[in-house]
Short mmCIF file of C-alpha atoms in Angstrom, two decimals:
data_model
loop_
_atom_site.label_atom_id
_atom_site.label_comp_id
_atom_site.label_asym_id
_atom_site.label_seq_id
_atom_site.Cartn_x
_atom_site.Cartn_y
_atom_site.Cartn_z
CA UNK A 1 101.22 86.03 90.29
CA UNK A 2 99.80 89.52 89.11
CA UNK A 3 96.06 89.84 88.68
CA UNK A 4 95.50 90.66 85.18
CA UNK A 5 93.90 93.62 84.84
CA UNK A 6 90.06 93.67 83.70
CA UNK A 7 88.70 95.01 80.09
CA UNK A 8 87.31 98.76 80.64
CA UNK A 9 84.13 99.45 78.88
CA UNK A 10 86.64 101.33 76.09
CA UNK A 11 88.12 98.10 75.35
CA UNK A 12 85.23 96.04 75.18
CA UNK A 13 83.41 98.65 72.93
CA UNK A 14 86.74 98.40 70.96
CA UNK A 15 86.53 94.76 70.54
CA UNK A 16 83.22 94.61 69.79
CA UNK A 17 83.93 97.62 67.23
CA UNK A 18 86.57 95.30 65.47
CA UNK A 19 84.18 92.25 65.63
CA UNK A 20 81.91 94.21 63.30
CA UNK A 21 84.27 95.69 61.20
CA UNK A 22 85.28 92.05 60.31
CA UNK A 23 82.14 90.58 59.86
CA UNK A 24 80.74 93.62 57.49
CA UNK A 25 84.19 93.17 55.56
CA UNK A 26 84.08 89.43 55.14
CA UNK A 27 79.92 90.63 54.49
CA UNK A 28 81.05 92.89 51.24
CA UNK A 29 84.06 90.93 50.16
CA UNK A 30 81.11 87.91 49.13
CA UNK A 31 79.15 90.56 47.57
CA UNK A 32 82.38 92.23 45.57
CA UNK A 33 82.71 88.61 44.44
CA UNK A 34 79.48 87.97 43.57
CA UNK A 35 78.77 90.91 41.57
CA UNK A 36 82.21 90.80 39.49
CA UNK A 37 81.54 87.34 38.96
CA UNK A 38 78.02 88.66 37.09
CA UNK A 39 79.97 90.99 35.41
CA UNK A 40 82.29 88.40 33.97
CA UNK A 41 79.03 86.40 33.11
CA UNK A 42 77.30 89.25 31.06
CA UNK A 43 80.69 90.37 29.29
CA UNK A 44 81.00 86.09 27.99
CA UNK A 45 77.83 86.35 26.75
CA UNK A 46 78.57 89.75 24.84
CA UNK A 47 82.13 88.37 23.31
CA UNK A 48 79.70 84.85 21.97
CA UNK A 49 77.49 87.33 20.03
CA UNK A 50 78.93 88.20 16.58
CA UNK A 51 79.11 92.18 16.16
CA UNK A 52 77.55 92.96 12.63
CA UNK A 53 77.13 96.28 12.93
CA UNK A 54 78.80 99.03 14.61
CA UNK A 55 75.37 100.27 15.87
CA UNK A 56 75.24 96.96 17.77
CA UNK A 57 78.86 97.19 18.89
CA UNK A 58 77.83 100.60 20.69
CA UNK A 59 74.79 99.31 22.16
CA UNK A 60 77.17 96.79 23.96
CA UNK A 61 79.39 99.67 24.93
CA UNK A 62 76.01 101.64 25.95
CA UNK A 63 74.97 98.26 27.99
CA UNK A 64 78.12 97.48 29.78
CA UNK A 65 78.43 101.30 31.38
CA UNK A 66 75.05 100.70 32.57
CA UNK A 67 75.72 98.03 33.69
CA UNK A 68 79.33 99.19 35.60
CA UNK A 69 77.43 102.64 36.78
CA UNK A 70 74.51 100.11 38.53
CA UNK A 71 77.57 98.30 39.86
CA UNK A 72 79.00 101.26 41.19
CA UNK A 73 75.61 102.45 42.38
CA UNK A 74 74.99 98.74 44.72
CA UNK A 75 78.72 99.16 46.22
CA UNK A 76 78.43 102.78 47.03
CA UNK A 77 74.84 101.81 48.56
CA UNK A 78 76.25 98.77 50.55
CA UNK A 79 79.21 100.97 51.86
CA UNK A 80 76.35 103.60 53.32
CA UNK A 81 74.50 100.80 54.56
CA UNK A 82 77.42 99.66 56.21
CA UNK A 83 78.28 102.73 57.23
CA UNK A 84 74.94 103.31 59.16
CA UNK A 85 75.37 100.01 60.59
CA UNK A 86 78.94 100.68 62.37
CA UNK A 87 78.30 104.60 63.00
CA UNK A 88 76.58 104.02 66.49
CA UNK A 89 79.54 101.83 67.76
CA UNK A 90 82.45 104.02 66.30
CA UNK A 91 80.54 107.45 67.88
CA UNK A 92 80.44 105.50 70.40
CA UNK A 93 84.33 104.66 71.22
CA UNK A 94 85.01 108.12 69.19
CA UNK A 95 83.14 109.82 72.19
CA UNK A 96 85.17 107.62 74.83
CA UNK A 97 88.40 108.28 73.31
CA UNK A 98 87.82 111.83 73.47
CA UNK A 99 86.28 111.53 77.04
CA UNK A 100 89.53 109.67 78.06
CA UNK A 101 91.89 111.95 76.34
CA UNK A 102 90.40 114.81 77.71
CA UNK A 103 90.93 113.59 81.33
CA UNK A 104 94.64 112.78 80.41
CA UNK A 105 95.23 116.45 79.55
CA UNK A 106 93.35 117.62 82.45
CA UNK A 107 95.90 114.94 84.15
CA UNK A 108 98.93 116.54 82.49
CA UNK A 109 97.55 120.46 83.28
CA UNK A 110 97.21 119.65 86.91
CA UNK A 111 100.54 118.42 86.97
CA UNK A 112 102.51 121.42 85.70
CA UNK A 113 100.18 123.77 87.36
CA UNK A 114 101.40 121.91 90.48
CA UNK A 115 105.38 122.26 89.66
CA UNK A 116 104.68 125.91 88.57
CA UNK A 117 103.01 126.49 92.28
CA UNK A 118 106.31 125.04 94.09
CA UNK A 119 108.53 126.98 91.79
CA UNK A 120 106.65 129.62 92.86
CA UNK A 121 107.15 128.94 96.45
CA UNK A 122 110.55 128.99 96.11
CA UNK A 123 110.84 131.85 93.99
CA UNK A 124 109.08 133.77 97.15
CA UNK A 125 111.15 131.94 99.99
CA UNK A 126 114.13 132.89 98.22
CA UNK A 127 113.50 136.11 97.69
CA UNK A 128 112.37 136.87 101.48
CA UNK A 129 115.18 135.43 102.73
CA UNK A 130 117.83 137.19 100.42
CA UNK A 131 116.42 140.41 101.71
CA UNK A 132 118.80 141.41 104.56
CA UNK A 133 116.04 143.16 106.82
CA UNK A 134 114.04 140.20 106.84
CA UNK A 135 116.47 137.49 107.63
CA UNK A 136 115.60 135.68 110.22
CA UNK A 137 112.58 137.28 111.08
CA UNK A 138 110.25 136.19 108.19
CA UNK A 139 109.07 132.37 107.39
CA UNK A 140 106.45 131.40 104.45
CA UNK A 141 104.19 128.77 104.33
CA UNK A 142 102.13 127.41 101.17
CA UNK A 143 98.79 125.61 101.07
CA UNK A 144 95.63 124.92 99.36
CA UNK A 145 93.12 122.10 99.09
CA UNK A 146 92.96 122.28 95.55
CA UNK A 147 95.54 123.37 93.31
CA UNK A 148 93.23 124.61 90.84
CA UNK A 149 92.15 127.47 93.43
CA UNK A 150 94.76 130.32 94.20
CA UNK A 151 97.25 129.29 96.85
CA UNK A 152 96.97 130.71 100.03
CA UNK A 153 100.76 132.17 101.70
CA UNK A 154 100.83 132.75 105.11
CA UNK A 155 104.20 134.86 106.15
CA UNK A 156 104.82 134.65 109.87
CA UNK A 157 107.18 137.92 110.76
CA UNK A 158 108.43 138.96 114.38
CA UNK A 159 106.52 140.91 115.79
CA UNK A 160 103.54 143.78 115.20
CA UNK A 161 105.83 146.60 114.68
CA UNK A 162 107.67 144.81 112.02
CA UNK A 163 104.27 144.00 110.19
CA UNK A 164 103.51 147.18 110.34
CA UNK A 165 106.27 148.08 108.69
CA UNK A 166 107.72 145.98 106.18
CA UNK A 167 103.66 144.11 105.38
CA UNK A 168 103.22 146.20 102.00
CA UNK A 169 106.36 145.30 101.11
CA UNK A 170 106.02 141.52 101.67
CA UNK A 171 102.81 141.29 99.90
CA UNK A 172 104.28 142.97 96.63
CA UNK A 173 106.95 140.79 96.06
CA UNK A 174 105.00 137.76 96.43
CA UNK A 175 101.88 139.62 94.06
CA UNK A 176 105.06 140.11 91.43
CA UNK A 177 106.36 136.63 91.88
CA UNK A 178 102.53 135.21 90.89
CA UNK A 179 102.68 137.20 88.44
CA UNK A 180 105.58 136.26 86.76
CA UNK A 181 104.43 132.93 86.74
CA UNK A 182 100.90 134.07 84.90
CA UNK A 183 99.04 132.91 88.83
CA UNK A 184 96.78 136.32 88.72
CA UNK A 185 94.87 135.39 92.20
CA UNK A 186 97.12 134.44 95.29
CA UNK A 187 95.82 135.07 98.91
CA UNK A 188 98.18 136.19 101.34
CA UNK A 189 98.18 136.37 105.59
CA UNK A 190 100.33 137.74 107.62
CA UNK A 191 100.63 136.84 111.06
CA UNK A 192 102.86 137.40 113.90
CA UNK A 193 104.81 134.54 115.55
CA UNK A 194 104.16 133.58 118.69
CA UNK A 195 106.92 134.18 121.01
CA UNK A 196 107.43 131.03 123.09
CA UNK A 197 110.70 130.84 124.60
CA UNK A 198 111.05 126.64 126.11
CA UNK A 199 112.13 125.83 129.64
CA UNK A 200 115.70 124.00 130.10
CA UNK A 201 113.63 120.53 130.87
CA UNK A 202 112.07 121.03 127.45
CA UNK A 203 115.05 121.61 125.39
CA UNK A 204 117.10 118.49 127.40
CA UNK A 205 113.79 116.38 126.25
CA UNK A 206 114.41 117.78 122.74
CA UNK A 207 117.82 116.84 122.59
CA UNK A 208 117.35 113.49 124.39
CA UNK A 209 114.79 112.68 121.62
CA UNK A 210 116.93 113.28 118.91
CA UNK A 211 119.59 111.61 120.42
CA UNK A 212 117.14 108.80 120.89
CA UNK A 213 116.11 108.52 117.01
CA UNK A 214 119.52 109.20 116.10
CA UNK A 215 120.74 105.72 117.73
CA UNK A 216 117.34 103.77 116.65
CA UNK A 217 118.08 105.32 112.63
CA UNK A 218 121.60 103.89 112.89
CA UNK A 219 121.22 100.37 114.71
CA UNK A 220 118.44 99.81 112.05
CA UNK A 221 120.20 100.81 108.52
CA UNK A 222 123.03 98.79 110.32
CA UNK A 223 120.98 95.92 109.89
CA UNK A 224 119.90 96.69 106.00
CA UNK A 225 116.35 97.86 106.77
CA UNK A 226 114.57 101.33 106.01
CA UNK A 227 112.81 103.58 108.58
CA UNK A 228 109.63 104.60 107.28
CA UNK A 229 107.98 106.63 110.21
CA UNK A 230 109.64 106.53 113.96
CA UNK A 231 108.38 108.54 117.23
CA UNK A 232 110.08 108.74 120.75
CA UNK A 233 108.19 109.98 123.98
CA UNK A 234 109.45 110.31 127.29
CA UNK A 235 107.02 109.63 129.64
CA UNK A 236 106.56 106.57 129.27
CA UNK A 237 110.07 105.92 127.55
CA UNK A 238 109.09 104.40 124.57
CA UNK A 239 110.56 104.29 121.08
CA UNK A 240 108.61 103.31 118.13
CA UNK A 241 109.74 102.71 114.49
CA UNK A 242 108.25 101.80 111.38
CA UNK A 243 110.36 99.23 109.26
CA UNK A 244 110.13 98.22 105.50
CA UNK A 245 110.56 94.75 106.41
CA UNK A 246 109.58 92.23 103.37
CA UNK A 247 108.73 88.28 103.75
CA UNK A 248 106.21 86.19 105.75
CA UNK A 249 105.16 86.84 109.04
CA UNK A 250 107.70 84.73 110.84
CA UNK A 251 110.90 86.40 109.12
CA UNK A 252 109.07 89.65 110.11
CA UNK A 253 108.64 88.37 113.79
CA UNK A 254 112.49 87.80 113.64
CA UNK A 255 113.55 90.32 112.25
CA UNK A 256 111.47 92.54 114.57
CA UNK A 257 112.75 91.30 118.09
CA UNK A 258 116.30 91.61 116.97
CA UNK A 259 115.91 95.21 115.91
CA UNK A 260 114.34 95.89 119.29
CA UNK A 261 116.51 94.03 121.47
CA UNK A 262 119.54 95.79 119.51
CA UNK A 263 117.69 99.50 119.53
CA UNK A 264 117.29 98.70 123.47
CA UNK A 265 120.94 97.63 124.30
CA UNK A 266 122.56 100.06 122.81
CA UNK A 267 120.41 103.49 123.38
CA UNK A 268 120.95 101.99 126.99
CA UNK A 269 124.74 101.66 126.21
CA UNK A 270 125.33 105.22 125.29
CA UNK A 271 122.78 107.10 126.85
CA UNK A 272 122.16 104.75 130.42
CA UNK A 273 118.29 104.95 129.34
CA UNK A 274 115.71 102.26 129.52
CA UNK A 275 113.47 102.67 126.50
CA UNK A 276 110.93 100.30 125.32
CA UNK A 277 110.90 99.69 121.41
CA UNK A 278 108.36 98.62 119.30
CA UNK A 279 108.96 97.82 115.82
CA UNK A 280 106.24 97.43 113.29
CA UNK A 281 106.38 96.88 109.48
CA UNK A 282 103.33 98.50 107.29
CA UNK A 283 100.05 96.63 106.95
CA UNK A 284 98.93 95.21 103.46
CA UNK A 285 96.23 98.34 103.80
CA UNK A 286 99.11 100.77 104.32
CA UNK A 287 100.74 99.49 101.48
CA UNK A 288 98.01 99.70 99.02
CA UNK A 289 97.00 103.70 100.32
CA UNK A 290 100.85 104.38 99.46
CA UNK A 291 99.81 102.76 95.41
CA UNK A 292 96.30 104.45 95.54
CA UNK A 293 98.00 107.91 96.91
CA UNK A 294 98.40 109.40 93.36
CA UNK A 295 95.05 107.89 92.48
CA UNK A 296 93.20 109.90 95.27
CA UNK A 297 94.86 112.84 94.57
CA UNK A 298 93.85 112.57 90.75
CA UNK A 299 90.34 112.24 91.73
CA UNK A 300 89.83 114.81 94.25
CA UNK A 301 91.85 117.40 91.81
CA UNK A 302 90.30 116.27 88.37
CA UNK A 303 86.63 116.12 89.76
CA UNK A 304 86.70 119.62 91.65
CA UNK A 305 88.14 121.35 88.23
CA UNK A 306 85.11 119.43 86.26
CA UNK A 307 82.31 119.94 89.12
CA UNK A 308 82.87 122.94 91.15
CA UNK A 309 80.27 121.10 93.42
CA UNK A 310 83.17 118.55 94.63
CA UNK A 311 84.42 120.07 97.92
CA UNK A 312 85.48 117.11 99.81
CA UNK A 313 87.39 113.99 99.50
CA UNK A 314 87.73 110.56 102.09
CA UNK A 315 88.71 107.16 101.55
CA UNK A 316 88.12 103.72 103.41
CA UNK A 317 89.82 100.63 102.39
CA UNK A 318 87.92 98.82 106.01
CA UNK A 319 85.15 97.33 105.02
CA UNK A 320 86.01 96.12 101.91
CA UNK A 321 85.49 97.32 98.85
CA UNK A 322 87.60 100.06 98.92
CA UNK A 323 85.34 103.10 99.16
CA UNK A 324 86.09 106.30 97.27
CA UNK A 325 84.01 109.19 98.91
CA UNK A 326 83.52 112.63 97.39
CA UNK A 327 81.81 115.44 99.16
CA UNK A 328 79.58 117.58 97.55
CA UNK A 329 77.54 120.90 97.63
CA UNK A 330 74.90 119.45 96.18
CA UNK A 331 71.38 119.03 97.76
CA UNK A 332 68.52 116.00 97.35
CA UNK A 333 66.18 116.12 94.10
CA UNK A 334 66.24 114.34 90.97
CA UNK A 335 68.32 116.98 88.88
CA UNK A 336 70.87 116.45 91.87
CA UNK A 337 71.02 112.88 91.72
CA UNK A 338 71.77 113.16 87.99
CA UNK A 339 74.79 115.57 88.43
CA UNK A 340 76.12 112.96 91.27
CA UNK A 341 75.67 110.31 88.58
CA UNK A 342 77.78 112.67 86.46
CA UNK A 343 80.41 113.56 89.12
CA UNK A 344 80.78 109.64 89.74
CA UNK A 345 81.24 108.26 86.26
CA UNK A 346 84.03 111.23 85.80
CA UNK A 347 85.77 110.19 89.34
CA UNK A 348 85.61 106.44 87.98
CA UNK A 349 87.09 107.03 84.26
CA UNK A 350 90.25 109.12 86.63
CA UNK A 351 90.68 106.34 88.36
CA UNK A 352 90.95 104.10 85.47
CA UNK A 353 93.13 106.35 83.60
CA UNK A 354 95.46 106.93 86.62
CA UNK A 355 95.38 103.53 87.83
CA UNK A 356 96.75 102.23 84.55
CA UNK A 357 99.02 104.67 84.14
CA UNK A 358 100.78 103.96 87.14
CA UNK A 359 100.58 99.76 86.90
CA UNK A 360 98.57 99.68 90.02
CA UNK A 361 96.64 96.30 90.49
CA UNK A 362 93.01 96.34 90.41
CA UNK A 363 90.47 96.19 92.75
CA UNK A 364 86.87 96.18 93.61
CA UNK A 365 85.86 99.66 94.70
CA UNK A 366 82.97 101.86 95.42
CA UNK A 367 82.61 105.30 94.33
CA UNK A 368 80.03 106.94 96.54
CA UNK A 369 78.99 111.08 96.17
CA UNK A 370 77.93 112.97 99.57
CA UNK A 371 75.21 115.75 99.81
CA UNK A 372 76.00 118.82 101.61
CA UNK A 373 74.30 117.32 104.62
CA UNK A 374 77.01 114.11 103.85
CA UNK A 375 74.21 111.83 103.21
CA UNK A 376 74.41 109.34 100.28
CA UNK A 377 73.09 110.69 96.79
CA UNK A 378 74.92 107.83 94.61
CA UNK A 379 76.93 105.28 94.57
CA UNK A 380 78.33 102.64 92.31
CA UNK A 381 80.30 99.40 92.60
CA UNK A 382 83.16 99.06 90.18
CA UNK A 383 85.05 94.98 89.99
#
């Protein structure tokens, strides 16, 4: 069964919010009633009195707008007091749906400034490589830590001479490709490849290897499982593979000695090599970083474009809670401490935002904020 997810402070305040909007309503509906009921009181005792003169007749009239205006006066003066009653709990869940909807667009900007950077990078590649003096002697790599910053390209070309050469040229077309996608600030290296040129025994190992995860992919998609990470080395012969393998622990165990008995027999079958296989399936820790994944990467993005202070970002799930750890420039003192408090409460409404968006089941976890010296300035426990 699915843990239901816990009430965030938005929807309590929400609930509480509706609480009181109830309560005042059913409040003034008894006073609406009570006053119209006086109203129906004073106008019976006006239609009992006989009208002799038309004098009188208008002082009724005169009487009964009084009387209506005073009316209008107590309602308008219970809706203010009303008013001043619910104001502090509808600023407040005003202010957290704006808090919370700013985060989401922040969300939504960080995405598309991500899928404009790898259109970018492919806008670049392509270009370098549809240039017939650089073919095959140019390769581009993207990076950065945070995508708000300007990516950094490194371009690997063949040799000195050829940087010399042909490295103004390079940089301009990938300056003009930023620029056509509105990125003013890129940084670019260039660098020249090493020229390592592998002994015989090192490309038989090569091809061995694949040969070797070639078989082990096979055997195990023959048996209607997914590889999710494999490895081979040579000395000592050993193959291991990472299987999505579902159940309890003794299908797993079953499943996991035939898939290495089979990977064994038949690698030594076509390739008369004795490798020893280990099969593993992921751990329920492994599992959860694969659900958090887009959650960490929220937080470390979103809190470095709100606190240029954020500069680092780890995660623990061993010991439990879960631990959330962002590094900071920040040093000790009490003004500090208060911008960590900051920083934290931002990281934790991310989280919540993300976590929901993407269905993931919650847990405890602790969101603690580093120093530049990566000592402790805050934390908080979230259930």
């Amino acid at each position: 069964m699915k843990k239901q997810y816990e009430d965030t402070d938005l929807d309590i305040s929400l609930k509480k919010l509706n609480a009181d909007l109830l309560w005042k309503t059913k409040k003034k509906q008894k006073l609406k009633k009570r006053i119209i009921s006086d109203i129906e009181k004073l106008e019976s005792r006006e239609r009992s009195k006989i009208p002799l003169l038309s004098t009188s007749i208008k002082k009724v009239s005169l009487i009964r707008k009084i009387t209506y205006s005073g009316i209008a006066l107590i309602i308008l003066l219970g809706l203010f007091i009303g008013s001043a009653f619910i104001s502090p709990a509808m600023a407040e869940v005003v202010s957290k749906v704006s808090f919370i909807n700013q985060i989401v667009q922040s969300l939504k900007e960080t995405d598309d400034r991500k899928g404009k950077l790898d259109a970018l990078y492919d806008e670049i590649s392509k270009k370098l490589n549809e240039n017939k003096e650089y073919k095959g002697k140019v390769e581009v790599g993207m990076s950065w830590l945070f995508s708000s910053e300007p990516p950094s390209f490194t371009v690997w070309v063949e040799d000195e001479d050829f940087k010399q050469e042909h490295g103004d040229e390079i940089k301009d077309i990938i300056f003009k490709c930023a620029k056509s996608y509105k990125i003013d600030e890129v940084e670019i290296v260039l660098e020249v490849r090493d020229k390592v040129e592998p002994s015989e025994k090192n490309i038989e190992l090569e091809k061995l290897t694949d040969e070797i995860l070639t078989i082990t992919q096979e055997v195990v998609e023959e048996k209607g499982y997914t590889i999710l990470a494999s490895g081979v080395t040579t000395n000592p012969k050993k193959v291991s593979v990472k299987v999505g393998i579902e159940g309890t622990e003794q299908h797993y165990k079953e499943v996991k000695n035939q898939i290495e008995k089979h990977v064994h027999d038949v690698i030594y079958a076509k390739k008369h090599e004795k490798f020893e296989v280990e099969v593993k399936r992921e751990s329920e820790d492994e599992i959860k970083g694969q659900n958090w994944q887009p959650i960490f990467t929220a937080v470390m993005e979103e809190t470095h474009k709100k606190f240029k202070e954020t500069n680092g970002f780890a995660y623990s799930f061993h010991p439990k809670p879960l631990e959330i750890i962002l590094k900071t420039s920040l040093s000790k003192g009490e003004e500090t401490e208060e911008q960590a408090e900051r920083i934290e409460e931002y990281a934790r409404q991310v989280v919540e935002v993300k976590r929901k968006e993407l269905s993931v089941e919650a847990i405890p976890y602790k969101i603690i904020i580093r120093d530049k010296d990566h000592k402790k300035l805050y934390e908080k426990l979230h259930n």
